[in-house]
Amino acid sequence: MIKLVKEIDLNEAYAALQHEEAGGISLFIGTVRNHTPGKSGVMQLDFEGYEPMALKEMEKIASEARNKWPIKQLVMIHALGEKKVGESVVLIGTSTAHRSDSFASCRFLIDELKNSVPIWKKEHFEDQTVWVNAHP
Amino acid sequence: MNIRLFGITKDIIGAESLQVPNDLSIHTVRDLKHWLYAKYPDIKSLKALAVAVDHGYAEDGDKLSPGNEIALIPPVSGG
């Protein structure tokens, strides 16, 4: 299951990860925190995505992960739009026969997503807005 | 040639998309970047700038044609 949504549905993702040959499921959920290095008071984040390309990149990363680990089920979901502190913005999950493969593949998927998937986050503070990671 | 803009490139250029005149002889990703850096110097202060052609990352030497879907990809920050 690979998709872009407004709200992440944890139950739907968990159901999609079920597999009778799986001995373990790893889930990573990224959430909005209230501070950024050197600045506190993040009030809200806006996520923008280049949707067709983002989905294509997510499919590519998923297929790399499937080549590296014996994955039974795989979920990559990213939310777009406005998100408040504490809300979920990304959910990654894999189910595998053994736990080491699910931990490793889950880590790979979120690391690669952050590297290459065309999604951008804008932080809203009380006094300014900042596109995250844009400048050195 | 129409270029789709995302993230901070929309703020720098001040629009949702950018029309590149056909008479500028911009034929490759490299040509496009050089033209953008000259016209919008703030783009040079970004950590990086990638160009996507037909929903995939393009190399500097890749050719551009009016039939392609072209987009500017500033540093990503999903997750």
mmCIF file of C-alpha atoms in Angstrom:
data_model
loop_
_atom_site.group_PDB
_atom_site.id
_atom_site.type_symbol
_atom_site.label_atom_id
_atom_site.label_comp_id
_atom_site.label_asym_id
_atom_site.label_seq_id
_atom_site.Cartn_x
_atom_site.Cartn_y
_atom_site.Cartn_z
ATOM 1 C CA MET A 1 0.000 0.000 0.000
ATOM 2 C CA ILE A 2 1.614 3.208 -1.207
ATOM 3 C CA LYS A 3 -0.350 6.446 -1.094
ATOM 4 C CA LEU A 4 -0.667 10.128 -0.282
ATOM 5 C CA VAL A 5 -3.557 11.064 1.986
ATOM 6 C CA LYS A 6 -5.049 13.878 4.053
ATOM 7 C CA GLU A 7 -5.270 11.832 7.249
ATOM 8 C CA ILE A 8 -3.252 8.715 8.104
ATOM 9 C CA ASP A 9 -5.398 5.768 9.172
ATOM 10 C CA LEU A 10 -3.298 3.551 11.448
ATOM 11 C CA ASN A 11 -5.859 0.721 11.521
ATOM 12 C CA GLU A 12 -6.007 0.525 7.752
ATOM 13 C CA ALA A 13 -2.191 0.412 7.556
ATOM 14 C CA TYR A 14 -1.981 -2.264 10.258
ATOM 15 C CA ALA A 15 -4.574 -4.380 8.452
ATOM 16 C CA ALA A 16 -2.600 -4.075 5.202
ATOM 17 C CA LEU A 17 0.521 -5.403 6.960
ATOM 18 C CA GLN A 18 -1.082 -8.647 8.109
ATOM 19 C CA HIS A 19 0.363 -11.787 6.498
ATOM 20 C CA GLU A 20 0.184 -15.330 7.725
ATOM 21 C CA GLU A 21 3.868 -15.997 6.994
ATOM 22 C CA ALA A 22 4.963 -12.861 8.852
ATOM 23 C CA GLY A 23 6.486 -13.256 12.306
ATOM 24 C CA GLY A 24 6.915 -9.530 12.865
ATOM 25 C CA ILE A 25 5.623 -6.136 11.835
ATOM 26 C CA SER A 26 7.629 -2.910 12.176
ATOM 27 C CA LEU A 27 5.870 0.438 12.027
ATOM 28 C CA PHE A 28 7.461 3.861 11.935
ATOM 29 C CA ILE A 29 5.248 6.892 12.399
ATOM 30 C CA GLY A 30 6.654 10.381 11.872
ATOM 31 C CA THR A 31 4.838 13.142 13.736
ATOM 32 C CA VAL A 32 4.931 16.940 13.974
ATOM 33 C CA ARG A 33 7.143 18.161 16.812
ATOM 34 C CA ASN A 34 6.889 21.578 18.382
ATOM 35 C CA HIS A 35 10.465 22.752 17.758
ATOM 36 C CA THR A 36 13.178 22.842 15.146
ATOM 37 C CA PRO A 37 16.950 23.201 15.766
ATOM 38 C CA GLY A 38 17.519 26.648 17.248
ATOM 39 C CA LYS A 39 13.875 27.655 17.319
ATOM 40 C CA SER A 40 10.853 26.627 19.351
ATOM 41 C CA GLY A 41 7.207 27.391 18.877
ATOM 42 C CA VAL A 42 6.322 25.511 15.675
ATOM 43 C CA MET A 43 2.560 25.949 15.462
ATOM 44 C CA GLN A 44 1.717 24.125 12.288
ATOM 45 C CA LEU A 45 3.295 22.453 9.276
ATOM 46 C CA ASP A 46 2.110 22.488 5.690
ATOM 47 C CA PHE A 47 3.083 19.586 3.455
ATOM 48 C CA GLU A 48 3.131 20.030 -0.276
ATOM 49 C CA GLY A 49 3.810 17.179 -2.686
ATOM 50 C CA TYR A 50 4.427 16.745 -6.390
ATOM 51 C CA GLU A 51 1.962 13.895 -6.270
ATOM 52 C CA PRO A 52 2.591 11.805 -9.417
ATOM 53 C CA MET A 53 6.361 12.019 -8.975
ATOM 54 C CA ALA A 54 6.180 11.384 -5.218
ATOM 55 C CA LEU A 55 4.187 8.199 -5.795
ATOM 56 C CA LYS A 56 6.616 7.082 -8.495
ATOM 57 C CA GLU A 57 9.620 7.652 -6.190
ATOM 58 C CA MET A 58 7.873 5.818 -3.340
ATOM 59 C CA GLU A 59 7.205 2.841 -5.666
ATOM 60 C CA LYS A 60 10.868 2.862 -6.685
ATOM 61 C CA ILE A 61 12.097 2.845 -3.073
ATOM 62 C CA ALA A 62 9.608 0.093 -2.198
ATOM 63 C CA SER A 63 10.868 -2.075 -5.011
ATOM 64 C CA GLU A 64 14.497 -1.530 -3.906
ATOM 65 C CA ALA A 65 13.496 -2.617 -0.396
ATOM 66 C CA ARG A 66 11.747 -5.713 -1.755
ATOM 67 C CA ASN A 67 14.955 -6.627 -3.594
ATOM 68 C CA LYS A 68 17.009 -6.327 -0.398
ATOM 69 C CA TRP A 69 14.722 -8.016 2.132
ATOM 70 C CA PRO A 70 12.076 -10.777 1.966
ATOM 71 C CA ILE A 71 9.159 -8.442 2.665
ATOM 72 C CA LYS A 72 5.664 -9.944 2.974
ATOM 73 C CA GLN A 73 3.711 -6.676 3.138
ATOM 74 C CA LEU A 74 4.809 -3.071 2.795
ATOM 75 C CA VAL A 75 3.073 0.217 3.575
ATOM 76 C CA MET A 76 4.248 3.776 2.781
ATOM 77 C CA ILE A 77 1.755 6.550 3.463
ATOM 78 C CA HIS A 78 2.510 10.272 3.565
ATOM 79 C CA ALA A 79 0.038 12.957 4.546
ATOM 80 C CA LEU A 80 -0.233 16.242 2.635
ATOM 81 C CA GLY A 81 -1.830 19.501 3.719
ATOM 82 C CA GLU A 82 -1.935 21.176 7.130
ATOM 83 C CA LYS A 83 -0.706 19.253 10.165
ATOM 84 C CA LYS A 84 -0.686 20.342 13.803
ATOM 85 C CA VAL A 85 1.817 19.436 16.544
ATOM 86 C CA GLY A 86 1.397 15.761 17.481
ATOM 87 C CA GLU A 87 -0.325 14.680 14.282
ATOM 88 C CA SER A 88 1.053 11.844 12.126
ATOM 89 C CA VAL A 89 2.600 12.838 8.821
ATOM 90 C CA VAL A 90 4.217 9.658 7.577
ATOM 91 C CA LEU A 91 3.693 5.973 8.252
ATOM 92 C CA ILE A 92 6.088 3.256 7.085
ATOM 93 C CA GLY A 93 5.539 -0.419 7.803
ATOM 94 C CA THR A 94 6.861 -3.810 6.749
ATOM 95 C CA SER A 95 6.015 -7.337 7.745
ATOM 96 C CA THR A 96 8.605 -10.095 7.391
ATOM 97 C CA ALA A 97 9.199 -13.618 8.696
ATOM 98 C CA HIS A 98 11.876 -12.405 11.150
ATOM 99 C CA ARG A 99 12.175 -9.143 13.072
ATOM 100 C CA SER A 100 15.645 -8.105 11.890
ATOM 101 C CA ASP A 101 14.393 -7.806 8.308
ATOM 102 C CA SER A 102 11.354 -5.748 9.286
ATOM 103 C CA PHE A 103 13.429 -3.328 11.415
ATOM 104 C CA ALA A 104 16.067 -2.915 8.694
ATOM 105 C CA SER A 105 13.639 -2.523 5.789
ATOM 106 C CA CYS A 106 11.446 -0.060 7.702
ATOM 107 C CA ARG A 107 14.511 2.090 8.487
ATOM 108 C CA PHE A 108 15.645 1.969 4.851
ATOM 109 C CA LEU A 109 12.215 3.040 3.581
ATOM 110 C CA ILE A 110 11.909 6.112 5.812
ATOM 111 C CA ASP A 111 15.547 7.164 5.231
ATOM 112 C CA GLU A 112 15.171 6.923 1.448
ATOM 113 C CA LEU A 113 11.779 8.651 1.493
ATOM 114 C CA LYS A 114 13.330 11.612 3.304
ATOM 115 C CA ASN A 115 16.167 11.726 0.746
ATOM 116 C CA SER A 116 14.339 11.701 -2.523
ATOM 117 C CA VAL A 117 10.544 11.843 -2.422
ATOM 118 C CA PRO A 118 9.380 15.288 -3.672
ATOM 119 C CA ILE A 119 7.455 16.467 -0.623
ATOM 120 C CA TRP A 120 8.135 19.794 1.089
ATOM 121 C CA LYS A 121 7.334 21.012 4.568
ATOM 122 C CA LYS A 122 6.762 24.586 5.568
ATOM 123 C CA GLU A 123 6.975 25.458 9.266
ATOM 124 C CA HIS A 124 4.694 28.135 10.640
ATOM 125 C CA PHE A 125 5.955 30.044 13.660
ATOM 126 C CA GLU A 126 4.149 32.891 15.345
ATOM 127 C CA ASP A 127 6.253 35.450 13.457
ATOM 128 C CA GLN A 128 7.429 33.729 10.241
ATOM 129 C CA THR A 129 7.168 30.739 7.898
ATOM 130 C CA VAL A 130 10.142 28.669 6.755
ATOM 131 C CA TRP A 131 10.565 26.026 4.038
ATOM 132 C CA VAL A 132 12.481 23.315 5.893
ATOM 133 C CA ASN A 133 15.904 22.249 4.561
ATOM 134 C CA ALA A 134 15.835 24.709 1.640
ATOM 135 C CA HIS A 135 19.005 26.622 2.567
ATOM 136 C CA PRO A 136 22.435 25.362 3.670
ATOM 137 C CA MET B 1 8.012 25.534 -22.230
ATOM 138 C CA ASN B 2 6.041 25.496 -18.997
ATOM 139 C CA ILE B 3 7.845 24.690 -15.729
ATOM 140 C CA ARG B 4 5.974 23.517 -12.618
ATOM 141 C CA LEU B 5 7.217 25.042 -9.364
ATOM 142 C CA PHE B 6 7.190 23.573 -5.863
ATOM 143 C CA GLY B 7 8.146 24.570 -2.327
ATOM 144 C CA ILE B 8 10.437 27.567 -1.998
ATOM 145 C CA THR B 9 10.828 27.983 -5.780
ATOM 146 C CA LYS B 10 7.205 29.203 -5.902
ATOM 147 C CA ASP B 11 8.042 31.903 -3.346
ATOM 148 C CA ILE B 12 11.267 32.957 -5.091
ATOM 149 C CA ILE B 13 9.696 33.182 -8.543
ATOM 150 C CA GLY B 14 6.389 34.437 -7.181
ATOM 151 C CA ALA B 15 4.138 32.124 -9.210
ATOM 152 C CA GLU B 16 2.780 28.571 -9.383
ATOM 153 C CA SER B 17 4.453 27.920 -12.723
ATOM 154 C CA LEU B 18 6.910 29.575 -15.068
ATOM 155 C CA GLN B 19 6.679 30.032 -18.825
ATOM 156 C CA VAL B 20 10.092 29.862 -20.509
ATOM 157 C CA PRO B 21 10.108 31.633 -23.879
ATOM 158 C CA ASN B 22 10.892 29.263 -26.759
ATOM 159 C CA ASP B 23 13.382 31.626 -28.388
ATOM 160 C CA LEU B 24 15.927 31.322 -25.554
ATOM 161 C CA SER B 25 17.503 28.145 -26.923
ATOM 162 C CA ILE B 26 17.173 26.228 -23.682
ATOM 163 C CA HIS B 27 17.695 22.623 -24.748
ATOM 164 C CA THR B 28 19.002 20.846 -21.665
ATOM 165 C CA VAL B 29 18.549 20.777 -17.899
ATOM 166 C CA ARG B 30 21.906 22.588 -17.622
ATOM 167 C CA ASP B 31 20.711 25.400 -19.939
ATOM 168 C CA LEU B 32 17.549 25.779 -17.876
ATOM 169 C CA LYS B 33 19.474 25.984 -14.586
ATOM 170 C CA HIS B 34 21.868 28.620 -15.960
ATOM 171 C CA TRP B 35 18.970 30.719 -17.195
ATOM 172 C CA LEU B 36 17.169 30.407 -13.834
ATOM 173 C CA TYR B 37 20.302 31.313 -11.810
ATOM 174 C CA ALA B 38 20.759 34.472 -13.897
ATOM 175 C CA LYS B 39 17.123 35.529 -13.776
ATOM 176 C CA TYR B 40 16.364 34.520 -10.159
ATOM 177 C CA PRO B 41 19.666 34.779 -8.210
ATOM 178 C CA ASP B 42 17.967 33.703 -4.946
ATOM 179 C CA ILE B 43 17.765 30.189 -6.393
ATOM 180 C CA LYS B 44 21.561 29.995 -6.105
ATOM 181 C CA SER B 45 21.314 30.306 -2.317
ATOM 182 C CA LEU B 46 19.375 27.007 -2.077
ATOM 183 C CA LYS B 47 21.129 23.900 -0.794
ATOM 184 C CA ALA B 48 20.458 22.223 -4.146
ATOM 185 C CA LEU B 49 18.151 22.384 -7.113
ATOM 186 C CA ALA B 50 16.982 19.363 -9.082
ATOM 187 C CA VAL B 51 14.898 19.298 -12.228
ATOM 188 C CA ALA B 52 12.308 16.607 -12.876
ATOM 189 C CA VAL B 53 11.374 15.545 -16.384
ATOM 190 C CA ASP B 54 8.242 13.440 -16.772
ATOM 191 C CA HIS B 55 8.099 12.646 -13.030
ATOM 192 C CA GLY B 56 11.705 11.491 -12.660
ATOM 193 C CA TYR B 57 14.951 13.190 -11.567
ATOM 194 C CA ALA B 58 16.885 14.441 -14.601
ATOM 195 C CA GLU B 59 20.652 14.851 -15.092
ATOM 196 C CA ASP B 60 22.191 18.174 -16.162
ATOM 197 C CA GLY B 61 22.887 16.867 -19.676
ATOM 198 C CA ASP B 62 19.337 15.559 -20.274
ATOM 199 C CA LYS B 63 17.420 17.139 -23.148
ATOM 200 C CA LEU B 64 14.228 19.136 -22.630
ATOM 201 C CA SER B 65 11.415 19.380 -25.117
ATOM 202 C CA PRO B 66 8.063 21.167 -24.991
ATOM 203 C CA GLY B 67 6.247 17.827 -24.733
ATOM 204 C CA ASN B 68 7.919 16.997 -21.398
ATOM 205 C CA GLU B 69 6.414 17.754 -17.996
ATOM 206 C CA ILE B 70 9.191 19.771 -16.356
ATOM 207 C CA ALA B 71 9.340 20.749 -12.675
ATOM 208 C CA LEU B 72 11.790 22.422 -10.298
ATOM 209 C CA ILE B 73 12.568 20.286 -7.252
ATOM 210 C CA PRO B 74 14.147 22.288 -4.392
ATOM 211 C CA PRO B 75 15.629 20.290 -1.459
ATOM 212 C CA VAL B 76 12.951 17.875 -0.264
ATOM 213 C CA SER B 77 11.800 17.776 3.364
ATOM 214 C CA GLY B 78 9.132 15.108 3.674
ATOM 215 C CA GLY B 79 8.806 12.647 6.547
#
